Structure formats: structure tokens, C-alpha cells
CSV table of C-alpha atoms and ligand atoms in Angstrom, one decimal:
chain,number,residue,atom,x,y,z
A,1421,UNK,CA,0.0,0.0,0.0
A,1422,UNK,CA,1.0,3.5,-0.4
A,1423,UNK,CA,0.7,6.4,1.6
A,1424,UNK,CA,-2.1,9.3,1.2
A,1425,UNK,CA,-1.3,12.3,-0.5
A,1426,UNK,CA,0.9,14.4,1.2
A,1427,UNK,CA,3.1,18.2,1.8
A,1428,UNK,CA,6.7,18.0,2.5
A,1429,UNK,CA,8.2,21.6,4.2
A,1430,UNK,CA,12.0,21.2,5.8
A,1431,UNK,CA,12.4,23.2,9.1
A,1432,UNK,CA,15.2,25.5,9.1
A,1433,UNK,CA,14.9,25.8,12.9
A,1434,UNK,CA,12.7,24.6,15.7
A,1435,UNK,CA,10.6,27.9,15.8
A,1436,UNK,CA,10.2,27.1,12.2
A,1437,UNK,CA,9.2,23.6,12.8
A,1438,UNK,CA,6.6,24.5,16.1
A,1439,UNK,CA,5.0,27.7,12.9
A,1440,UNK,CA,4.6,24.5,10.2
A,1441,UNK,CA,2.7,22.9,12.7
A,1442,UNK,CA,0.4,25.5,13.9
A,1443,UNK,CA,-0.4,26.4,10.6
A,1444,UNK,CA,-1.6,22.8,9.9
A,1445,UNK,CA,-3.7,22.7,13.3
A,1446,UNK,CA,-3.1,18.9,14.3
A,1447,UNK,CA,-2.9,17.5,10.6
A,1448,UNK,CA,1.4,18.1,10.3
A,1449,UNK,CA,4.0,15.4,11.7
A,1450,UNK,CA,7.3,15.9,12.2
A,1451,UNK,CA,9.3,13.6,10.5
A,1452,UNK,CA,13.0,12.7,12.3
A,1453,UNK,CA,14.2,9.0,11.3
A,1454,UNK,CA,11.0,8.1,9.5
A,1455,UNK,CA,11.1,4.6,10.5
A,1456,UNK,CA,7.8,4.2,12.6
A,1457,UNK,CA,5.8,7.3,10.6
A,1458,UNK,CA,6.2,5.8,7.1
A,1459,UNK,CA,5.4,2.1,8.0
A,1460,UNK,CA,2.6,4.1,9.3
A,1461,UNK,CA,1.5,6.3,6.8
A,1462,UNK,CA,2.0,3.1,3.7
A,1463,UNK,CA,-0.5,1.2,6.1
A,1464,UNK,CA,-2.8,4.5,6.4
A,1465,UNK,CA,-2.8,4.4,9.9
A,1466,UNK,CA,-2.2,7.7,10.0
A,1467,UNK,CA,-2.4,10.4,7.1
A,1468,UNK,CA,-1.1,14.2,7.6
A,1469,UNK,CA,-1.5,16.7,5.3
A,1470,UNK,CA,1.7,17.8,5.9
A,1471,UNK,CA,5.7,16.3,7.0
A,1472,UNK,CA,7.8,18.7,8.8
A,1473,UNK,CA,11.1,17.1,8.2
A,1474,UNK,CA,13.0,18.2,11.4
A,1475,UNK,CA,16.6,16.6,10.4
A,1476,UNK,CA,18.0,19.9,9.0
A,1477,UNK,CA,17.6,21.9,12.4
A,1478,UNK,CA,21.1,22.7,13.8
A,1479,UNK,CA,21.7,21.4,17.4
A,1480,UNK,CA,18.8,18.8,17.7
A,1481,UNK,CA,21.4,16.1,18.2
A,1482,UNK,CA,24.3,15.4,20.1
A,1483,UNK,CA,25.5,14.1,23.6
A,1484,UNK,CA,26.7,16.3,26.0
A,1485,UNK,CA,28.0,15.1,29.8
A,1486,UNK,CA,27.8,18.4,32.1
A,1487,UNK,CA,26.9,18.3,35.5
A,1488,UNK,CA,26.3,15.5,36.5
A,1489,UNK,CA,23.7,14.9,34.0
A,1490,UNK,CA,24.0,13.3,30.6
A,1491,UNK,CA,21.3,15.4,27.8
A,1492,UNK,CA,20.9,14.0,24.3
A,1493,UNK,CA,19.4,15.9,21.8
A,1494,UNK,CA,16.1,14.4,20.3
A,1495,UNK,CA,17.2,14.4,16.7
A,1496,UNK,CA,20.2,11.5,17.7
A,1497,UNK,CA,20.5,8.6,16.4
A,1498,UNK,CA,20.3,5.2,17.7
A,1499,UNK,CA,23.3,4.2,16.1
A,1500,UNK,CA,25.4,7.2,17.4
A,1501,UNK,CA,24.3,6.2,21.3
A,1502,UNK,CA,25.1,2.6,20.1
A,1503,UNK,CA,28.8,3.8,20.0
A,1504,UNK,CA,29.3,6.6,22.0
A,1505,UNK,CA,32.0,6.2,24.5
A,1506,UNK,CA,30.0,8.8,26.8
A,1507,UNK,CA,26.9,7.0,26.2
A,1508,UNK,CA,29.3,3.3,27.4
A,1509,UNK,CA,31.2,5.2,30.5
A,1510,UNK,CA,27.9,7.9,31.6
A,1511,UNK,CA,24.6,6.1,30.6
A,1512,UNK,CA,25.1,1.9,31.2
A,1513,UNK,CA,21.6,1.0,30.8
A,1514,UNK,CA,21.1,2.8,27.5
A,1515,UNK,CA,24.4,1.2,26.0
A,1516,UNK,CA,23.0,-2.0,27.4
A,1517,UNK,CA,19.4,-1.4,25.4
A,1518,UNK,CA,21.1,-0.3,22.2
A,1519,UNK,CA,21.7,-4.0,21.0
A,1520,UNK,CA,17.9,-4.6,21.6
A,1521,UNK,CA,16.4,-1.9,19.6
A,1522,UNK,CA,15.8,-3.5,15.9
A,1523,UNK,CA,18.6,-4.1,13.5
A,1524,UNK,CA,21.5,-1.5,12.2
A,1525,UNK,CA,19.4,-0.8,9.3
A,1526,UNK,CA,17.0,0.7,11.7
A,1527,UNK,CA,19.3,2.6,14.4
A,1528,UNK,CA,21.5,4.0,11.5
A,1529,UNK,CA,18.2,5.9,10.9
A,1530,UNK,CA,16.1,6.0,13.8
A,1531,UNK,CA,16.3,8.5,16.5
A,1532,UNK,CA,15.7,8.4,20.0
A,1533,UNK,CA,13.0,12.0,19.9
A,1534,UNK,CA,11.3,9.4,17.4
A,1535,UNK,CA,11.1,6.4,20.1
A,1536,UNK,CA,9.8,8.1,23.1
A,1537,UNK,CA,7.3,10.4,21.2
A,1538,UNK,CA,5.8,7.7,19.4
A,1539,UNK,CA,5.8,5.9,22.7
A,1540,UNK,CA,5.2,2.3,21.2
A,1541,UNK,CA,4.9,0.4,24.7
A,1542,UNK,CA,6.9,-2.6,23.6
A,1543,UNK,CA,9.9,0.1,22.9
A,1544,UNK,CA,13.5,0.0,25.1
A,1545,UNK,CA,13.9,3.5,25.6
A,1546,UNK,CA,10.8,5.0,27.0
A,1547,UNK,CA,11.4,2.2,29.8
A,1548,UNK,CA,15.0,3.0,30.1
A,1549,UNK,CA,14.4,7.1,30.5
A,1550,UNK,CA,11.6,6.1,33.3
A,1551,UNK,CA,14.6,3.8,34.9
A,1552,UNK,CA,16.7,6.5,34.8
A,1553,UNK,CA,14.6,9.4,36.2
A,1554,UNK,CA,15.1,11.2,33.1
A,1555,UNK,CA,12.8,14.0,31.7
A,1556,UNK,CA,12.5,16.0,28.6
A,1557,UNK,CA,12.7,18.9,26.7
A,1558,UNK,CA,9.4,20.2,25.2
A,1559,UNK,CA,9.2,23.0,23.1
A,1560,UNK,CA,5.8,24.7,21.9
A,1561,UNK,CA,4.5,27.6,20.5
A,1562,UNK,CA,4.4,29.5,24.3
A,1563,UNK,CA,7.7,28.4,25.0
A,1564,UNK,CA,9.8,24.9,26.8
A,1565,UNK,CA,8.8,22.9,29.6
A,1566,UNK,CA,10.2,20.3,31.1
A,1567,UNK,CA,8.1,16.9,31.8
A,1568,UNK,CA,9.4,13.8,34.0
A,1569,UNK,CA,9.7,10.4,32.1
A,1570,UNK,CA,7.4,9.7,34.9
A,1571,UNK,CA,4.9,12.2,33.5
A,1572,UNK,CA,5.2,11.5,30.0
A,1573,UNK,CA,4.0,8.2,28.5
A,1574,UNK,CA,0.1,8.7,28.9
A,1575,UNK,CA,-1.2,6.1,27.3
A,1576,UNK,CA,-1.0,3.6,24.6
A,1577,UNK,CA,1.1,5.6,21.7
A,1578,UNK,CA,0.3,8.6,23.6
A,1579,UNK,CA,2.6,11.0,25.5
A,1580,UNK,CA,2.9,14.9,27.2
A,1581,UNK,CA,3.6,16.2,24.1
A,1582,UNK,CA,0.5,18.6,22.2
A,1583,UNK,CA,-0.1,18.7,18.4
A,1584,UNK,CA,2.1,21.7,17.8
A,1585,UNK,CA,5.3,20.6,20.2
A,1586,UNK,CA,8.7,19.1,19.5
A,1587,UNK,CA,11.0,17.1,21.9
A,1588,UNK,CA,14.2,18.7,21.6
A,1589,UNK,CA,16.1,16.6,23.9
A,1590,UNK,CA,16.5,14.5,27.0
A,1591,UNK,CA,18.1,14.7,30.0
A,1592,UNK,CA,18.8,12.6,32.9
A,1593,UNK,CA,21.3,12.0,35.6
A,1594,UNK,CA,25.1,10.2,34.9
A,1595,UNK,CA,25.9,7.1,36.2
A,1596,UNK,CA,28.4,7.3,39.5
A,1597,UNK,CA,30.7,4.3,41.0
A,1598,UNK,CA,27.6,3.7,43.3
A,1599,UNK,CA,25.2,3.5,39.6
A,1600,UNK,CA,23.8,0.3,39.4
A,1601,UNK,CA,21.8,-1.1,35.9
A,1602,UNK,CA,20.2,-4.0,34.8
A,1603,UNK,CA,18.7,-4.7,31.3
A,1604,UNK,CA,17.4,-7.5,29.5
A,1605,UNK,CA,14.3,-8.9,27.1
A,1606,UNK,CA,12.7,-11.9,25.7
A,1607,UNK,CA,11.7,-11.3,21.8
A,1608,UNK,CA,11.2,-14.0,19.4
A,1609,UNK,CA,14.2,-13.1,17.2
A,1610,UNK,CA,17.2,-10.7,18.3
A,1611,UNK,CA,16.3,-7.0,17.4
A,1612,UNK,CA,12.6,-7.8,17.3
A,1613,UNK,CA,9.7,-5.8,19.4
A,1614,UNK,CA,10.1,-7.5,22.8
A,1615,UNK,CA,7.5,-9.7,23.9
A,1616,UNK,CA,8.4,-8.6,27.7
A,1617,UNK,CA,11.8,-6.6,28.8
A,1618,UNK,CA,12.9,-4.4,31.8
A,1619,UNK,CA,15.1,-1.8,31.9
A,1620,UNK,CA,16.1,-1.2,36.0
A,1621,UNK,CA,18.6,1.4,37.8
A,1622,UNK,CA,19.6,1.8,41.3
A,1623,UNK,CA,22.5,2.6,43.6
A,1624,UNK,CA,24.6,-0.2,45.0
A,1625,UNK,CA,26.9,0.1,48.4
A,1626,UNK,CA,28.3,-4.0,48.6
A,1627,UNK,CA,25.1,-6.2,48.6
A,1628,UNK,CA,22.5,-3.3,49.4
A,1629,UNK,CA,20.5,-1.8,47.3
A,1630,UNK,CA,18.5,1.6,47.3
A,1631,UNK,CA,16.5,3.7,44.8
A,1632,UNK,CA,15.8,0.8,42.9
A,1633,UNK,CA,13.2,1.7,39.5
A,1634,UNK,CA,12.5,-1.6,37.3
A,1635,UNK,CA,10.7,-0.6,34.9
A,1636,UNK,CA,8.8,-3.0,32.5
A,1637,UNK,CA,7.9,-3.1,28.7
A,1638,UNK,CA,5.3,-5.0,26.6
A,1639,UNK,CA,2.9,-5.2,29.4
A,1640,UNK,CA,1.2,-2.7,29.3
A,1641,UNK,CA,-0.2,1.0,27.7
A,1642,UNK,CA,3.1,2.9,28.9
A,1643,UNK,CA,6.5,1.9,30.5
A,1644,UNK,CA,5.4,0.3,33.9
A,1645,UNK,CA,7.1,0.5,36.9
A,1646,UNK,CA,6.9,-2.2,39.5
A,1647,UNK,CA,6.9,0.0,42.4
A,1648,UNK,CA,6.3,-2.9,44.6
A,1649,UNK,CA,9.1,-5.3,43.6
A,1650,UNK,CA,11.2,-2.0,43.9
A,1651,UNK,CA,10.5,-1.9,47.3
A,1652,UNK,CA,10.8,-6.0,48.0
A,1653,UNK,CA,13.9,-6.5,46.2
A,1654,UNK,CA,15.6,-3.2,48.3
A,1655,UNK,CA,14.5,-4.2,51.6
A,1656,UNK,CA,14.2,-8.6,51.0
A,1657,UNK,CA,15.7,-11.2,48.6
A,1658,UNK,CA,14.9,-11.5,45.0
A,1659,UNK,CA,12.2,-14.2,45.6
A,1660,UNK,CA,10.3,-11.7,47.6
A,1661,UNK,CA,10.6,-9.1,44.7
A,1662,UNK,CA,8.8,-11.6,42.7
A,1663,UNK,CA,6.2,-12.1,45.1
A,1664,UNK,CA,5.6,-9.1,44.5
A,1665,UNK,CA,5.3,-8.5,41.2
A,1666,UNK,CA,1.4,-7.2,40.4
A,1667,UNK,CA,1.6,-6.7,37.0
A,1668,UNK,CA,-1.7,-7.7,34.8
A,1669,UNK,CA,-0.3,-7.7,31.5
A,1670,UNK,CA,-3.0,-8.1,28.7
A,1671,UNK,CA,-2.9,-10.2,26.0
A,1672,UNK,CA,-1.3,-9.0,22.4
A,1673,UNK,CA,0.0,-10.9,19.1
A,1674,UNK,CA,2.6,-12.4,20.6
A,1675,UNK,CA,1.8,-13.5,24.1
A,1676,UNK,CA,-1.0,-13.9,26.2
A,1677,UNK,CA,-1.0,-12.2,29.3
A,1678,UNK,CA,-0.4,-15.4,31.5
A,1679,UNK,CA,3.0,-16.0,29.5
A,1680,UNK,CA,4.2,-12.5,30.0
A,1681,UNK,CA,3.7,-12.7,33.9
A,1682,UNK,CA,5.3,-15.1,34.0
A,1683,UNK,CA,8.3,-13.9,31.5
A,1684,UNK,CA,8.1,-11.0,33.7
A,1685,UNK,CA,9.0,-12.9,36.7
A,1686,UNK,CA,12.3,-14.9,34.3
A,1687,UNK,CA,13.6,-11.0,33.6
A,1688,UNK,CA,13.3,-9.9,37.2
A,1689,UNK,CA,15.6,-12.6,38.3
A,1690,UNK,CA,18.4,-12.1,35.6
A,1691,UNK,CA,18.0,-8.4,36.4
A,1692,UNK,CA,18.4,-8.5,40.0
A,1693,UNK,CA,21.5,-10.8,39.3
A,1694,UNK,CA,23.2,-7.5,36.7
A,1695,UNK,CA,22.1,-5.1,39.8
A,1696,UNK,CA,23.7,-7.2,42.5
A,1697,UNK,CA,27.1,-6.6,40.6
A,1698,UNK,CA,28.9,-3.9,40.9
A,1699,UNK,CA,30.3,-1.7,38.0
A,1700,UNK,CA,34.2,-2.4,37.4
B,967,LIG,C1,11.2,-3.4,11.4
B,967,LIG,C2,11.3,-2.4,12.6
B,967,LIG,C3,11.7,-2.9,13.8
B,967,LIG,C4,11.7,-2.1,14.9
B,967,LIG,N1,12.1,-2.6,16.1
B,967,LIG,C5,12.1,-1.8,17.2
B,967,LIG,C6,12.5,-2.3,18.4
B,967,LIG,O1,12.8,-3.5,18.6
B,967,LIG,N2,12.5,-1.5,19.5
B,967,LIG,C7,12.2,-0.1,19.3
B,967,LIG,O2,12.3,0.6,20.3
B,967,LIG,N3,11.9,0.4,18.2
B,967,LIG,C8,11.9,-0.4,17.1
B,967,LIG,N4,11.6,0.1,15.9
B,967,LIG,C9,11.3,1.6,15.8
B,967,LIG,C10,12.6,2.4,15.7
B,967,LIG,O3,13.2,2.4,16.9
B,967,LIG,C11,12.2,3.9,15.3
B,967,LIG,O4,13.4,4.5,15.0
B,967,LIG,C12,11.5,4.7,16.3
B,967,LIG,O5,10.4,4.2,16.9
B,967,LIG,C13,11.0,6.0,15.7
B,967,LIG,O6,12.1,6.9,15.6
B,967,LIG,P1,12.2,7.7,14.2
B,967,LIG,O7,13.3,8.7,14.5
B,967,LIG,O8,12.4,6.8,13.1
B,967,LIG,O9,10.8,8.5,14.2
B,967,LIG,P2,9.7,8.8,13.1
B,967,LIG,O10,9.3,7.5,12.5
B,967,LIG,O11,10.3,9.8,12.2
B,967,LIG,O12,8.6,9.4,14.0
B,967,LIG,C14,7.8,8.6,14.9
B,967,LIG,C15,6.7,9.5,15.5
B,967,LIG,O13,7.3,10.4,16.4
B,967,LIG,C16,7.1,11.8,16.0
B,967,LIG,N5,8.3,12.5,16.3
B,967,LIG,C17,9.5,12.2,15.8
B,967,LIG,N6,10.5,13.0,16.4
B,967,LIG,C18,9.8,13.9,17.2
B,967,LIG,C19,10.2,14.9,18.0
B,967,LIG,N7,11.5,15.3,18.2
B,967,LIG,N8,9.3,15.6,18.7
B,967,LIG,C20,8.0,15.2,18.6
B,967,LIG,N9,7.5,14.2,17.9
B,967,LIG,C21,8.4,13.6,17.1
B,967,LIG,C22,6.7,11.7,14.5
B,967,LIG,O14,5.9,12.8,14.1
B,967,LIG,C23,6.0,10.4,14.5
B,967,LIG,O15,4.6,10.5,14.9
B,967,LIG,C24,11.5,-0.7,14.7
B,967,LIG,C25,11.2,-0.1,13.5
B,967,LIG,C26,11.1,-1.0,12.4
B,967,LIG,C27,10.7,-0.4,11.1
């Protein structure tokens, strides 16, 4: 199939790109690595009147360490996290997720302003900025904000961000010697959408743990946190933390929801085990 009739405008800036789309009142998308928006737009799922190609906009990518906190600009691509030594040394869980996240055809493309604004819920790094306490960058026509990860996945494919707004980049804090990180997924073939994965981050002093955020995908509408088994696996043993676990994951095409509880429980364990080691 082939994709509706549509515009094409390249921004030359973000305030260009925020005009573009208040002049198309909810019918423009921004276009950054095209690889979810045109399987979308050749199966008519969606159908804009108008792409605002955002890849021309000086400073929309990049990865900068300052402060204790590592910001990537939306407009990066996965590939350039996948071999950033500041992404490797700073930001463990995300070099751990970059593996996960489709194939190099893909993350030579894709961005990651792309994956958390479409928010697919089977997607590594809207789980991975929630692990990591991140928040982002929203520019709109009255100005930026800022919105928690926490804040920003509403629902299923939907997120803080209005008709006529732009991520511009993400921010979150860098890993310390105490920075512990856990990562793993079960999809039916390496670079697939997971079936189940969780992304997890806490802070390690010998075998205790604290401030621990495991964070679960492909269960549900958004990232989901599993604030319980959080609490269990801080304060017990890992067999309590799956005690724990109260996820209700529904059913989709590749699991049913019974399968991915109990998946869920198999990634907890290897998880905890990554988390109980410390960084060398
Ligand atoms: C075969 C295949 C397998 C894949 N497997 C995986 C996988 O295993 N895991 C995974 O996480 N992803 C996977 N993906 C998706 C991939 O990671 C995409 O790169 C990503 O979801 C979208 O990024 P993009 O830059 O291509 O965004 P686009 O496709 O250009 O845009 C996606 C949506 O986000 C909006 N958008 C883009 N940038 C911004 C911005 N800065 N501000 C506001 N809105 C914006 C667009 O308007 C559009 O609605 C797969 C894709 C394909 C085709």
C-alpha cells in the first residue's frame, strides 16, 4: 500500500518547525528518522496533510556530559548512542538497550526523539528514561517545559507532548561508581519488538540496594514500573521481589497475558543478578 497524498516543508529551525505545525492545526508530523511514521503512513494508519522534516535543524542532536547529568538531543540517532563512549562510560543501561532496539538498518536511521514520542509500549527507551529518572525537553508555540519520564508516557502511543510541540532533547542524571543497571528482554528473534523486557537502575553500596526503578515493557499501555518489587527486592531477597510482582499484563500478538507474567518474573531474576554486581 502507499501512503495518502501528502506536503513535505524542511524546518530550518525549531521555531520554524513549532510555525509548520500550527499552521496545519493537528494535521502536520514531524518527521525525524522516518522509520515508525512511514510504516505508518503506507499502512494509512495515519495520514497528515503535511511532514515537517526536522533533520535539517542545527543542534537537535548530540550528547553532551555536564553536570552530573548526561542530555541528548532528540534528533540523535540510535546508532550514534550505540557507539558513544560517553553513552558506554555515563549512561550503562542505554548502551546496554542499544543491541535490543531492531537491526543496524533501523538505528542507523532512527532517533531516539522518534522512540519516546511515538511511545510504542513494547519500545527499550521510554522504559529506560523512566529507569533512569530522566525528563524531557518540550518545546511549543508558548515556550519549553520540562516533563518527568514519569509524567510523559500517557497512554497507549500517547505521551505529554501537544499537536504543535517538539521534543528537543532529553536529560537525565550520569551514572556514579555507586550507579547500578540491569537490562534485559525476551523477543522472538534478536532485534525484534520485545515480547516482555525491563530496563532497572539503582545505587549499590556491597550487597544493598536503594532507589531501585524496574521498569517493564510489553505489558502494558506505557512503561510500567513495578513499584512494589522495587520496594521488595531493596529491603528482601529477590524471591520476595517476585512475590511481589502485580503486573496484569493483557494479552497481544505475541503473548498472552499469563506467559508475559510469567516472562516478567524470568527477567526480574536475571535483572536482579546485573544489579547485584557492581560496575568495574
Ligand atoms: C522493522 C522495525 C523494527 C523495529 N524494532 C524496534 C524495536 O525492537 N525497539 C524499538 O524501540 N523500536 C523499534 N523500531 C522503531 C525504531 O526504533 C524507530 O526508529 C523509532 O520508533 C522512531 O524513531 P524515528 O526517529 O524513526 O521517528 P519517526 O518514524 O520519524 O517518527 C515517529 C513519530 O514520532 C514523532 N516525532 C519524531 N520526532 C519527534 C520529536 N523530536 N518531537 C515530537 N515528535 C516527534 C513523529 O511525528 C511520528 O509521529 C522498529 C522499526 C522497524 C521499522
Amino acid at each position: 500500500m502507499k501512503p495518502a497524498p501528502f506536503a513535505y516543508a524542511k524546518a530550518r529551525s525549531l521555531d520554524d518547525a513549532i510555525r509548520l505545525l500550527g499552521e496545519h492545526k493537528g494535521e502536520a508530523k514531524l518527521l525525524a528518522g522516518g522509520q515508525s511514521l512511514i510504516a505508518t503512513l503506507n499502512m494509512r494508519l495515519s495520514h497528515p496533510s503535511l511532514l515537517v522534516d526536522i533533520n535539517g535543524i542545527a543542534g537537535l542532536s548530540g550528547i553532551s556530559v555536564k553536570d552530573g547529568m548526561v542530555e541528548i538531543g532528540a534528533l540523535t540517532r540510535h546508532v550514534a548512542l550505540e557507539r558513544s563512549s560517553d553513552i558506554a562510560k555515563h549512561a550503562p543501561l542505554i548502551a546496554k538497550a542499544m543491541p535490543h532496539i531492531a537491526h543496524p538498518a533501523i538505528r542507523n536511521r532512527g532517533t531516539i526523539g522518534g522512540s519516546l514520542s511515538y511511545a510504542d509500549p513494547a519500545a527499550e527507551l521510554p522504559a529506560c528514561l523512566v529507569a533512569l529518572d530522566g525528563e524531557m525537553d518540550i518545546v511549543g508555540a508558548t515556550g519549553k517545559r520540562v516533563v518527568k519520564a514519569d509524567d510523559f508516557f500517557k497512554g497507549l502511543f500517547e505521551t505529554a507532548l501537544g499537536a504543535n510541540d517538539v521534543l528537543s532533547a532529553v536529560r537525565f542524571p550520569a551514572a556514579t561508581a555507586e550507579t547500578r543497571v540491569g537490562f534485559a528482554e525476551l523477543a522472538r528473534r534478536h532485534g525484534d519488538y520485545a515480547i516482555v523486557g525491563l530496563a532497572a537502575s539503582a545505587k549499590g553500596s556491597g550487597k544493598a540496594l536503594s532507589d531501585v526503578r524496574l521498569v517493564y515493557f510489553g505489558v502494558g499501555e506505557t512503561p510500567v514500573r513495578a513499584r512494589k518489587s522495587e520496594d521488595a527486592l531493596a529491603t528482601g531477597s529477590v524471591d520476595d521481589a517476585v512475590k511481589a510482582l502485580d503486573l496484569e499484563p493483557t494479552s497481544d500478538i505475541q503473548a498472552t497475558g499469563d506467559v508475559k507474567k510469567h516472562l516478567a518474573g524470568v527477567l526480574l531474576r536475571r535483572v536482579a543478578a546485573q544489579l547485584a554486581e557492581a560496575r568495574s
